[in-house]
CSV table of C-alpha atoms in Angstrom, one decimal:
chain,number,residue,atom,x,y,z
A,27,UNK,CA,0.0,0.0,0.0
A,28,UNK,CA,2.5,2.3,1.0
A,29,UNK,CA,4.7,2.1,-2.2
A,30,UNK,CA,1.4,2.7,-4.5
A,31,UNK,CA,0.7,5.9,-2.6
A,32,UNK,CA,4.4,6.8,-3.2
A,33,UNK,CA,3.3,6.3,-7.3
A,34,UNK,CA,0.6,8.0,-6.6
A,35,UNK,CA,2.4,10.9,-5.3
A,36,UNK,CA,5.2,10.8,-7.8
A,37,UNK,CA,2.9,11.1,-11.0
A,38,UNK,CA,3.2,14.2,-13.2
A,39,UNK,CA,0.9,16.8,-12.4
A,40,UNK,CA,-1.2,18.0,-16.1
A,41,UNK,CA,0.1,21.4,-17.2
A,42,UNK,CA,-2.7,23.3,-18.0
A,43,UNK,CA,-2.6,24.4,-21.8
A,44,UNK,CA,-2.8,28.2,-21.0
A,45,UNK,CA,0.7,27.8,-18.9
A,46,UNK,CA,2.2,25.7,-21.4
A,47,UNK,CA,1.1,28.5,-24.4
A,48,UNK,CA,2.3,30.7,-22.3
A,49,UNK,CA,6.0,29.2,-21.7
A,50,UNK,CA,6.4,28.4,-25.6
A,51,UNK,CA,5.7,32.1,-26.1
A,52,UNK,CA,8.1,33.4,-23.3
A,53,UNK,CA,10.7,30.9,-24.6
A,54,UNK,CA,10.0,32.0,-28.7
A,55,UNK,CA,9.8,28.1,-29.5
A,56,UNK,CA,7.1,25.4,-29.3
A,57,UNK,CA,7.1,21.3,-29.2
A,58,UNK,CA,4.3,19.0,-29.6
A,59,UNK,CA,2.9,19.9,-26.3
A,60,UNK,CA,2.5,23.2,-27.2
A,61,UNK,CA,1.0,22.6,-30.2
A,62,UNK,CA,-1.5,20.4,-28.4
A,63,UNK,CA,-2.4,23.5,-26.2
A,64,UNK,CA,-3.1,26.2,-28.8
A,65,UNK,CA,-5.4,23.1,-30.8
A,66,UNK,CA,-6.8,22.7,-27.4
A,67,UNK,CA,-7.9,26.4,-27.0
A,68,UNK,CA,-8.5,27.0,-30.5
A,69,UNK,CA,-11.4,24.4,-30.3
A,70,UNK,CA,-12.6,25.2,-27.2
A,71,UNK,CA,-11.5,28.3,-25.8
A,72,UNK,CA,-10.5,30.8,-28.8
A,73,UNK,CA,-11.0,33.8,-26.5
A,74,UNK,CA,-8.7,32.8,-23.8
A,75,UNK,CA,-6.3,32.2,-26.9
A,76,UNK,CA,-6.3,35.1,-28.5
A,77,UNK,CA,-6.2,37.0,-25.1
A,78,UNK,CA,-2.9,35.3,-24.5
A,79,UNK,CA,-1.6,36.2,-27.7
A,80,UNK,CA,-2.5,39.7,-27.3
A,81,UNK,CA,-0.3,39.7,-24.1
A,82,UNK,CA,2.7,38.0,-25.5
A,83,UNK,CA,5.9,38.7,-25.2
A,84,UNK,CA,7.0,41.6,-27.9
A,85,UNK,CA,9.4,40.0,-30.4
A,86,UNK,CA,8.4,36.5,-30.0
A,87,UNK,CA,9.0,34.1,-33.0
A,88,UNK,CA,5.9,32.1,-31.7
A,89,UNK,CA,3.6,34.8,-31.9
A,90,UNK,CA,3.1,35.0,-35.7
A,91,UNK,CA,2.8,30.6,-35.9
A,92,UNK,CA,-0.1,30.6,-33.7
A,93,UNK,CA,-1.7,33.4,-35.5
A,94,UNK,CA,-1.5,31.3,-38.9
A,95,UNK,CA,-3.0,28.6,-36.7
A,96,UNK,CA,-5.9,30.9,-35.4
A,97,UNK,CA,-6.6,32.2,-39.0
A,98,UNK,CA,-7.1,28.7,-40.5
A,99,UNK,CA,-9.5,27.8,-37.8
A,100,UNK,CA,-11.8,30.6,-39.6
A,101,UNK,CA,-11.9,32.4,-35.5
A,102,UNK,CA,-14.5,35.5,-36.3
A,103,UNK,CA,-17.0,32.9,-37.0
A,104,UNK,CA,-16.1,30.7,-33.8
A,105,UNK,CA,-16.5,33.4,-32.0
A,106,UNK,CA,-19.9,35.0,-32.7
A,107,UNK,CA,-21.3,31.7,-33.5
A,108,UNK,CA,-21.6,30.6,-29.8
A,109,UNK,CA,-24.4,31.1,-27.8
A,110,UNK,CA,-23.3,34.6,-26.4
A,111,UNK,CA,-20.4,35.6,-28.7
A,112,UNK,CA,-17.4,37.1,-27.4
A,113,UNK,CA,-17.2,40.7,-28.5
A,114,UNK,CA,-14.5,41.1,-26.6
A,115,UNK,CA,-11.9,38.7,-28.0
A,116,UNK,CA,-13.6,39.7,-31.2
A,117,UNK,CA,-12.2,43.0,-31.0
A,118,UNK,CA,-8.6,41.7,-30.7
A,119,UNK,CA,-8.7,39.5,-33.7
A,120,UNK,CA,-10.2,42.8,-35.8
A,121,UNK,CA,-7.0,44.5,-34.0
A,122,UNK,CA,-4.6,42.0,-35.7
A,123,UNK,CA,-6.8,41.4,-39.1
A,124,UNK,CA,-8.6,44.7,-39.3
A,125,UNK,CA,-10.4,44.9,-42.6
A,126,UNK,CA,-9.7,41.0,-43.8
A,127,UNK,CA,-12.4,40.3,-41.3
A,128,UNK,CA,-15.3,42.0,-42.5
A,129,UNK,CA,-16.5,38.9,-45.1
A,130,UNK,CA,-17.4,36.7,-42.0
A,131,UNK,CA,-19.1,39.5,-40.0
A,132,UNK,CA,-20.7,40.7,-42.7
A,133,UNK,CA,-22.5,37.1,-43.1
A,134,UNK,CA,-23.0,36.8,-39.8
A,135,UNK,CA,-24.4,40.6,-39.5
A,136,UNK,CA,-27.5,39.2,-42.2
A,137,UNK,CA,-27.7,35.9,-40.4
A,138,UNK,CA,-28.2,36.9,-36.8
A,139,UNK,CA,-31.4,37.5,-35.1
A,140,UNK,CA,-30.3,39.1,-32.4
A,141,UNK,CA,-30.6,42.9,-32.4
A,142,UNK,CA,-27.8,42.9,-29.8
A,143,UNK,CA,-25.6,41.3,-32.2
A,144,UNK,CA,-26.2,42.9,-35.1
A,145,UNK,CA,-25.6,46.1,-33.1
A,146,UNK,CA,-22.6,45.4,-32.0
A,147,UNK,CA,-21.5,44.0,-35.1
A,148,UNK,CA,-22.4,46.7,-37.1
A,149,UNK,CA,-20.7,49.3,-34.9
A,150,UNK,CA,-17.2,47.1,-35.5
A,151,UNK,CA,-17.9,47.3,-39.4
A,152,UNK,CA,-18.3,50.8,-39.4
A,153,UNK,CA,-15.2,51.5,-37.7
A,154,UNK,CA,-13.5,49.2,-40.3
A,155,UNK,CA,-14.3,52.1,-42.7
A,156,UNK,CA,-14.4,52.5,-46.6
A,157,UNK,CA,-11.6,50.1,-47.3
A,158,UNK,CA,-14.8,47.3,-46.6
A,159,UNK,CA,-16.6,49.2,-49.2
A,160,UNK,CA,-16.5,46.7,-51.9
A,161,UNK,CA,-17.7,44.0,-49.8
A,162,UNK,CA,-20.4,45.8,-48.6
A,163,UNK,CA,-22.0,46.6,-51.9
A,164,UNK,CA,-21.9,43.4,-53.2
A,165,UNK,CA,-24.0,42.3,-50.4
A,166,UNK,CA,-26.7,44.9,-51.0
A,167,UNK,CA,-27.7,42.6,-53.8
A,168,UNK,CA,-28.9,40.0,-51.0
A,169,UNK,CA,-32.7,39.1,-52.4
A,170,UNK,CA,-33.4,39.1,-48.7
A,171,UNK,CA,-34.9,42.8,-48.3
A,172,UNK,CA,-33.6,43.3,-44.5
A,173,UNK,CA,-30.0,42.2,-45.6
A,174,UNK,CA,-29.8,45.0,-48.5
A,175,UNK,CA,-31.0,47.6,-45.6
A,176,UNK,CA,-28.4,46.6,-43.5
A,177,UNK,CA,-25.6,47.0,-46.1
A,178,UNK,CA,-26.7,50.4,-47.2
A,179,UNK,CA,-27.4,51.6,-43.9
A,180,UNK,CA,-23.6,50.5,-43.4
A,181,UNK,CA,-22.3,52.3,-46.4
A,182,UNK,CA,-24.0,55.0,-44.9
A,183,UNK,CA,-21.6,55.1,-41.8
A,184,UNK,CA,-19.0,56.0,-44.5
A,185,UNK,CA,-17.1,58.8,-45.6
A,186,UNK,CA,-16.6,58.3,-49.1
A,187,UNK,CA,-18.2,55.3,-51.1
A,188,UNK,CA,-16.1,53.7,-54.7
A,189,UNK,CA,-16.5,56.6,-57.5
A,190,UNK,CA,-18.7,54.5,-59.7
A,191,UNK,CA,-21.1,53.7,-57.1
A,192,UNK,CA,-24.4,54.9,-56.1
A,193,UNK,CA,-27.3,54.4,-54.2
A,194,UNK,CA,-29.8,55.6,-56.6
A,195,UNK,CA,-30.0,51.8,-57.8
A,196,UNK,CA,-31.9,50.8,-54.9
A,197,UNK,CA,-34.2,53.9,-54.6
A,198,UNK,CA,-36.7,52.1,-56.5
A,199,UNK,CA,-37.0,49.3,-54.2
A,200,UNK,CA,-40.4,47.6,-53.4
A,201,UNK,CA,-39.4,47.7,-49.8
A,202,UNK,CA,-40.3,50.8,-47.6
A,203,UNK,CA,-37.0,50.4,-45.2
A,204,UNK,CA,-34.7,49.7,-48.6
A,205,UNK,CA,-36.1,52.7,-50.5
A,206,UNK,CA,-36.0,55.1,-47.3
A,207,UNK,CA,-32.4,54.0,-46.8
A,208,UNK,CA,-31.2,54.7,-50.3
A,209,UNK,CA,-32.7,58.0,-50.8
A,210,UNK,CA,-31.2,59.2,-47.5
A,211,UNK,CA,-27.6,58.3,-48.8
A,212,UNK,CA,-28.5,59.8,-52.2
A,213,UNK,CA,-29.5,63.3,-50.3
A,214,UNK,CA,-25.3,62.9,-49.6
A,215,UNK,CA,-24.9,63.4,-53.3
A,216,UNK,CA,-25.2,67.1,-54.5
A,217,UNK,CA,-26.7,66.1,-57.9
A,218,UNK,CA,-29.1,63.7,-56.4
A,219,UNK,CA,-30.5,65.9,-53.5
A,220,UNK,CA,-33.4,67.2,-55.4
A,221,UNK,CA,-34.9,64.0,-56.6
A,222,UNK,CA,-33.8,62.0,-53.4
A,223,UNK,CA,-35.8,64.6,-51.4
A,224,UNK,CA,-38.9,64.7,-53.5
A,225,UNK,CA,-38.6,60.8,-53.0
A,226,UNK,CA,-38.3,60.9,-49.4
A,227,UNK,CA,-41.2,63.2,-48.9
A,228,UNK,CA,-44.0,61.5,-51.5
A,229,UNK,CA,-43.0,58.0,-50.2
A,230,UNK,CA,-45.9,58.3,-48.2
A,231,UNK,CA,-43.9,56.3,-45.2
A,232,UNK,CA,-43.5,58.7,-42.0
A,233,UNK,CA,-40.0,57.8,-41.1
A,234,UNK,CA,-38.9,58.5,-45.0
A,235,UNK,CA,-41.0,61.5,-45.0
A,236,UNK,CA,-39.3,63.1,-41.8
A,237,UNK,CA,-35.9,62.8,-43.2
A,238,UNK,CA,-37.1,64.4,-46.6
A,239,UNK,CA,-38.7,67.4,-44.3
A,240,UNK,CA,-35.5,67.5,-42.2
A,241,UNK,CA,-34.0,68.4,-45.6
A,242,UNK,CA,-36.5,70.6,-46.8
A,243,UNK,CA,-36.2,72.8,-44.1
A,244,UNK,CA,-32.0,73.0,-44.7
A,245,UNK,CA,-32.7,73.6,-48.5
A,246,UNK,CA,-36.0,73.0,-50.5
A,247,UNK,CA,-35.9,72.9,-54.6
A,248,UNK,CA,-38.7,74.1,-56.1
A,249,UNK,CA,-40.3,71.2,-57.3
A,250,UNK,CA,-40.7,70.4,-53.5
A,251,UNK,CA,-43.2,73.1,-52.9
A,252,UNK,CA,-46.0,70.9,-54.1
A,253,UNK,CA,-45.3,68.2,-52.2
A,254,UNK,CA,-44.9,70.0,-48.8
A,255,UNK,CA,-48.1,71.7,-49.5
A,256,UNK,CA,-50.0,67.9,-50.0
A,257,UNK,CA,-48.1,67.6,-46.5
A,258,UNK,CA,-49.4,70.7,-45.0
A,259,UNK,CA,-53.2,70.0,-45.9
A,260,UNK,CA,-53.7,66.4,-45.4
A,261,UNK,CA,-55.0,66.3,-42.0
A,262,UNK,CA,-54.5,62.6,-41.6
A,263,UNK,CA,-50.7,63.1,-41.3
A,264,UNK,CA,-49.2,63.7,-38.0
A,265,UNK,CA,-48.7,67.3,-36.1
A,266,UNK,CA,-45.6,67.1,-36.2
A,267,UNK,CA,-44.6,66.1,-39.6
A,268,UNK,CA,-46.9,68.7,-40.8
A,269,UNK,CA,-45.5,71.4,-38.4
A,270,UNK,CA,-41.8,70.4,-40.2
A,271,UNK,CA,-43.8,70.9,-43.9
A,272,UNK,CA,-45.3,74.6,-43.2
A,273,UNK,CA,-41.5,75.4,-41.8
A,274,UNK,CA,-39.7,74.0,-44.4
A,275,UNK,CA,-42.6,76.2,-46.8
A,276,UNK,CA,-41.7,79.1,-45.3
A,277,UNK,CA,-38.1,78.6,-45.4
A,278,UNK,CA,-38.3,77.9,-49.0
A,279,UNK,CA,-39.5,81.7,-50.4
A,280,UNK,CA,-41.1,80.2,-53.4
A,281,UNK,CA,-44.3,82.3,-53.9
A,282,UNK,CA,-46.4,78.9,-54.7
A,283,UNK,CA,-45.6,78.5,-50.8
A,284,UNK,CA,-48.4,81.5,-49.8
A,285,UNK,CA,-51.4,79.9,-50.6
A,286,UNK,CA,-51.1,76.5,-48.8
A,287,UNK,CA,-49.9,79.0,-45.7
A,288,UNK,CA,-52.8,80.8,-45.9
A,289,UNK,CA,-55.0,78.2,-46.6
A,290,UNK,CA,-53.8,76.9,-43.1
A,291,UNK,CA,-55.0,80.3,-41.4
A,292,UNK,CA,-58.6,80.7,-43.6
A,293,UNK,CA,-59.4,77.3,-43.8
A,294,UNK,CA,-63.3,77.5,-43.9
A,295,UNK,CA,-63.2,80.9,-42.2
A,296,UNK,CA,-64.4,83.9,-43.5
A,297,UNK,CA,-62.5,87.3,-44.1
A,298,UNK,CA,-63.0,88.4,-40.8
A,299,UNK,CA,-60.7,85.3,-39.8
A,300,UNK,CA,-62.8,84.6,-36.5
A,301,UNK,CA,-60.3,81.4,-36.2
A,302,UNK,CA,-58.0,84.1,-34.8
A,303,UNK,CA,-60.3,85.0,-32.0
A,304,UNK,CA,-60.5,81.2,-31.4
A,305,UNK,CA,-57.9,80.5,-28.7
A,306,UNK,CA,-58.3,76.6,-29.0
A,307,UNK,CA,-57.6,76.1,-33.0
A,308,UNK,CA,-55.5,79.7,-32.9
A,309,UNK,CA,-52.9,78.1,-30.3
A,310,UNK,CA,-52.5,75.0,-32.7
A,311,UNK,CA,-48.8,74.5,-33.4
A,312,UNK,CA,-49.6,73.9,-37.0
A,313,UNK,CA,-51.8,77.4,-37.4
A,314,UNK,CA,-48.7,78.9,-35.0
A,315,UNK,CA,-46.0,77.1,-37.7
A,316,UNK,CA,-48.4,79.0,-40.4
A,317,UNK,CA,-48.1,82.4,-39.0
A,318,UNK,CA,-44.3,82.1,-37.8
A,319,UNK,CA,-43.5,80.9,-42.0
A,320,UNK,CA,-45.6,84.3,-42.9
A,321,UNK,CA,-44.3,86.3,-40.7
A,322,UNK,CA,-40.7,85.3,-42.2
A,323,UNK,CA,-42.0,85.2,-45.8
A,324,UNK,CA,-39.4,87.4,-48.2
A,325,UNK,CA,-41.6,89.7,-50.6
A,326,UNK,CA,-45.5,88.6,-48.6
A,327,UNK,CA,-48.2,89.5,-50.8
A,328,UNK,CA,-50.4,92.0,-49.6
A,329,UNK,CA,-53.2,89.4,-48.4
A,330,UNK,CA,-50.9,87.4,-46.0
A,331,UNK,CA,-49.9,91.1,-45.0
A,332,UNK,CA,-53.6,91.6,-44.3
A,333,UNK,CA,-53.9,88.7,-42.0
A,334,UNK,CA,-50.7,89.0,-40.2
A,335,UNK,CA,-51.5,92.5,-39.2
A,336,UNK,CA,-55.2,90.9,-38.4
A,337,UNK,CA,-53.3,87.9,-36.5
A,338,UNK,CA,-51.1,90.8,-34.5
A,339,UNK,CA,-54.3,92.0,-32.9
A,340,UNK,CA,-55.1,88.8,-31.6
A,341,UNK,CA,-56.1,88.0,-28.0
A,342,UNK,CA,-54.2,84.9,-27.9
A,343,UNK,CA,-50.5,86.1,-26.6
A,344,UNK,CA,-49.3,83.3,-28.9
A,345,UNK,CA,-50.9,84.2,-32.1
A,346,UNK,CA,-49.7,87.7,-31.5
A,347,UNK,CA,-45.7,86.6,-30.9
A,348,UNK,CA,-46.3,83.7,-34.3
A,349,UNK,CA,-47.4,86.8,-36.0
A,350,UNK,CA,-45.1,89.4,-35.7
A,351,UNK,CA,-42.3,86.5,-35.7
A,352,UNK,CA,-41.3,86.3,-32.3
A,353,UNK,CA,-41.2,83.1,-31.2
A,354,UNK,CA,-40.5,79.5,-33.1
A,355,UNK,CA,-44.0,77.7,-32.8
């Protein structure tokens, strides 16, 4: 008994593959046991790996063997294919890859339906930058309508796109969230503004709409005018999309602008314009929108003069200020 407990005692205790990774990268030089480690981790704990390499020894002859190792055991997609993916070890192989990455994040980016992931992910390709470019627009011929939204939303994050591409392709798209994506790239491109923000704002979806009236109101063309008025005067659209409409009208100083304004303050009233006396539909933000784009109008015909000075006399102390231009409704 007592010389098998000696055995016992006397057997070699299992180096744990981290340590012996660890020594062959200390000591610039591996043998089969170290070999056996980094397989090991590779298969079964890449993000320990990788955080061991990122903390090796500067100058080590190892260092660049295990990375060929890594690399032919496709690592991005070990890494965000587990059940919670390692973002943080994913960072570190993107630190030693960079762009040469992008292909498997990019599938995984379309695959996942996690909104955390693709988050995440999508942060890490932007950062990347234009260099991924090329990848990217091949992509955003996916027939899968979510995929091409993704991949120009992406190009989006980007400060200059390949010369002979443009987004215009997809402006046409039968899907709402393609469509609204490419136009709002094409508003990027000085001779595409106009017709990209005549797109976005008779789409007829809200969320395109508000980025073409965010437009409007930096810079409307005329062939816009029309389109905001339709906005204006369809009371089934929200307040405030049609609040951003009568500014962006008022903004423009097309005279075709005038009437829809007016309409706004006149609207089945008669000359005396008792909807001013009205405090309830005089305070509206849309009427006060109305009378703050008159007020501001360059060259107002004599009419919206009239009704201003009308408007002025007002006991409402916000139709007064809308008026005379003193306040942003």
């Amino acid at each position: 008994m007592r010389d098998t407990a000696q055995a016992t005692q006397t057997l070699p205790t299992p180096v744990e593959p981290e340590r012996l990774l660890m020594m062959g990268l200390e000591l610039g030089a591996a043998g089969e046991g170290v070999w056996q480690a980094v397989e090991e981790l590779t298969s079964t704990r890449l993000g320990v790996l990788l955080r061991i390499l990122h903390t090796a020894p500067p100058g080590s002859a190892l260092t660049p063997l295990v990375w060929e190792r890594v690399l032919a055991s496709d690592a991005t997609h070990a890494l965000l294919d587990a059940e919670e993916p390692d973002f943080e070890a994913l960072d570190l192989l993107l630190g030693h890859i960079g762009s040469e990455g992008a292909g498997a994040i990019l599938d995984i980016l379309s695959e996942s339906d996690s909104l955390a992931t693709r988050s995440k992910l999508f942060n890490r390709l932007a950062a990347l930058g234009p260099s991924i470019a090329p990848e990217v627009i091949r992509r955003t011929r996916d027939k899968r309508w979510f995929a091409r939204r993704n991949m120009l939303a992406l190009m989006g994050e980007f400060e200059s796109w390949p010369p002979k591409w443009s987004p215009a392709e997809y402006s046409e798209d039968p899907h709402p969230a393609v469509r609204r994506e490419s136009l709002k790239l094409m508003l990027r491109l000085p001779h595409c503004r106009d017709r990209a923000l005549c797109g976005l704002l008779g789409d007829g979806d809200p969320r395109a709409m508000g980025l073409g009236l965010a437009a409007a109101v930096e810079a409307c063309p005329p062939e816009a005018v029309p389109l905001l008025a339709d906005i204006v005067c369809d009371e089934s659209m929200g307040a405030d999309l049609r609040v951003m409409a009568v500014r962006a009208l008022g903004l423009s100083g097309d005279p075709v602008a005038v009437a829809p304004l007016l309409d706004l303050v006149q609207e089945g009233m008669p000359r005396r314009l008792k909807l001013l006396r009205s405090r309830r539909r005089g305070s509206s933000p849309i009427m006060l929108a109305a009378l703050q784009a008159l007020s501001t109008f360059p060259n107002c015909p004599a009419e919206a003069q009239r009704v201003l000075a009308k408007a002025a006399e007002s006991g409402d102390p916000k139709v007064r200020a809308a008026a005379l231009g003193l306040q942003e409704p």
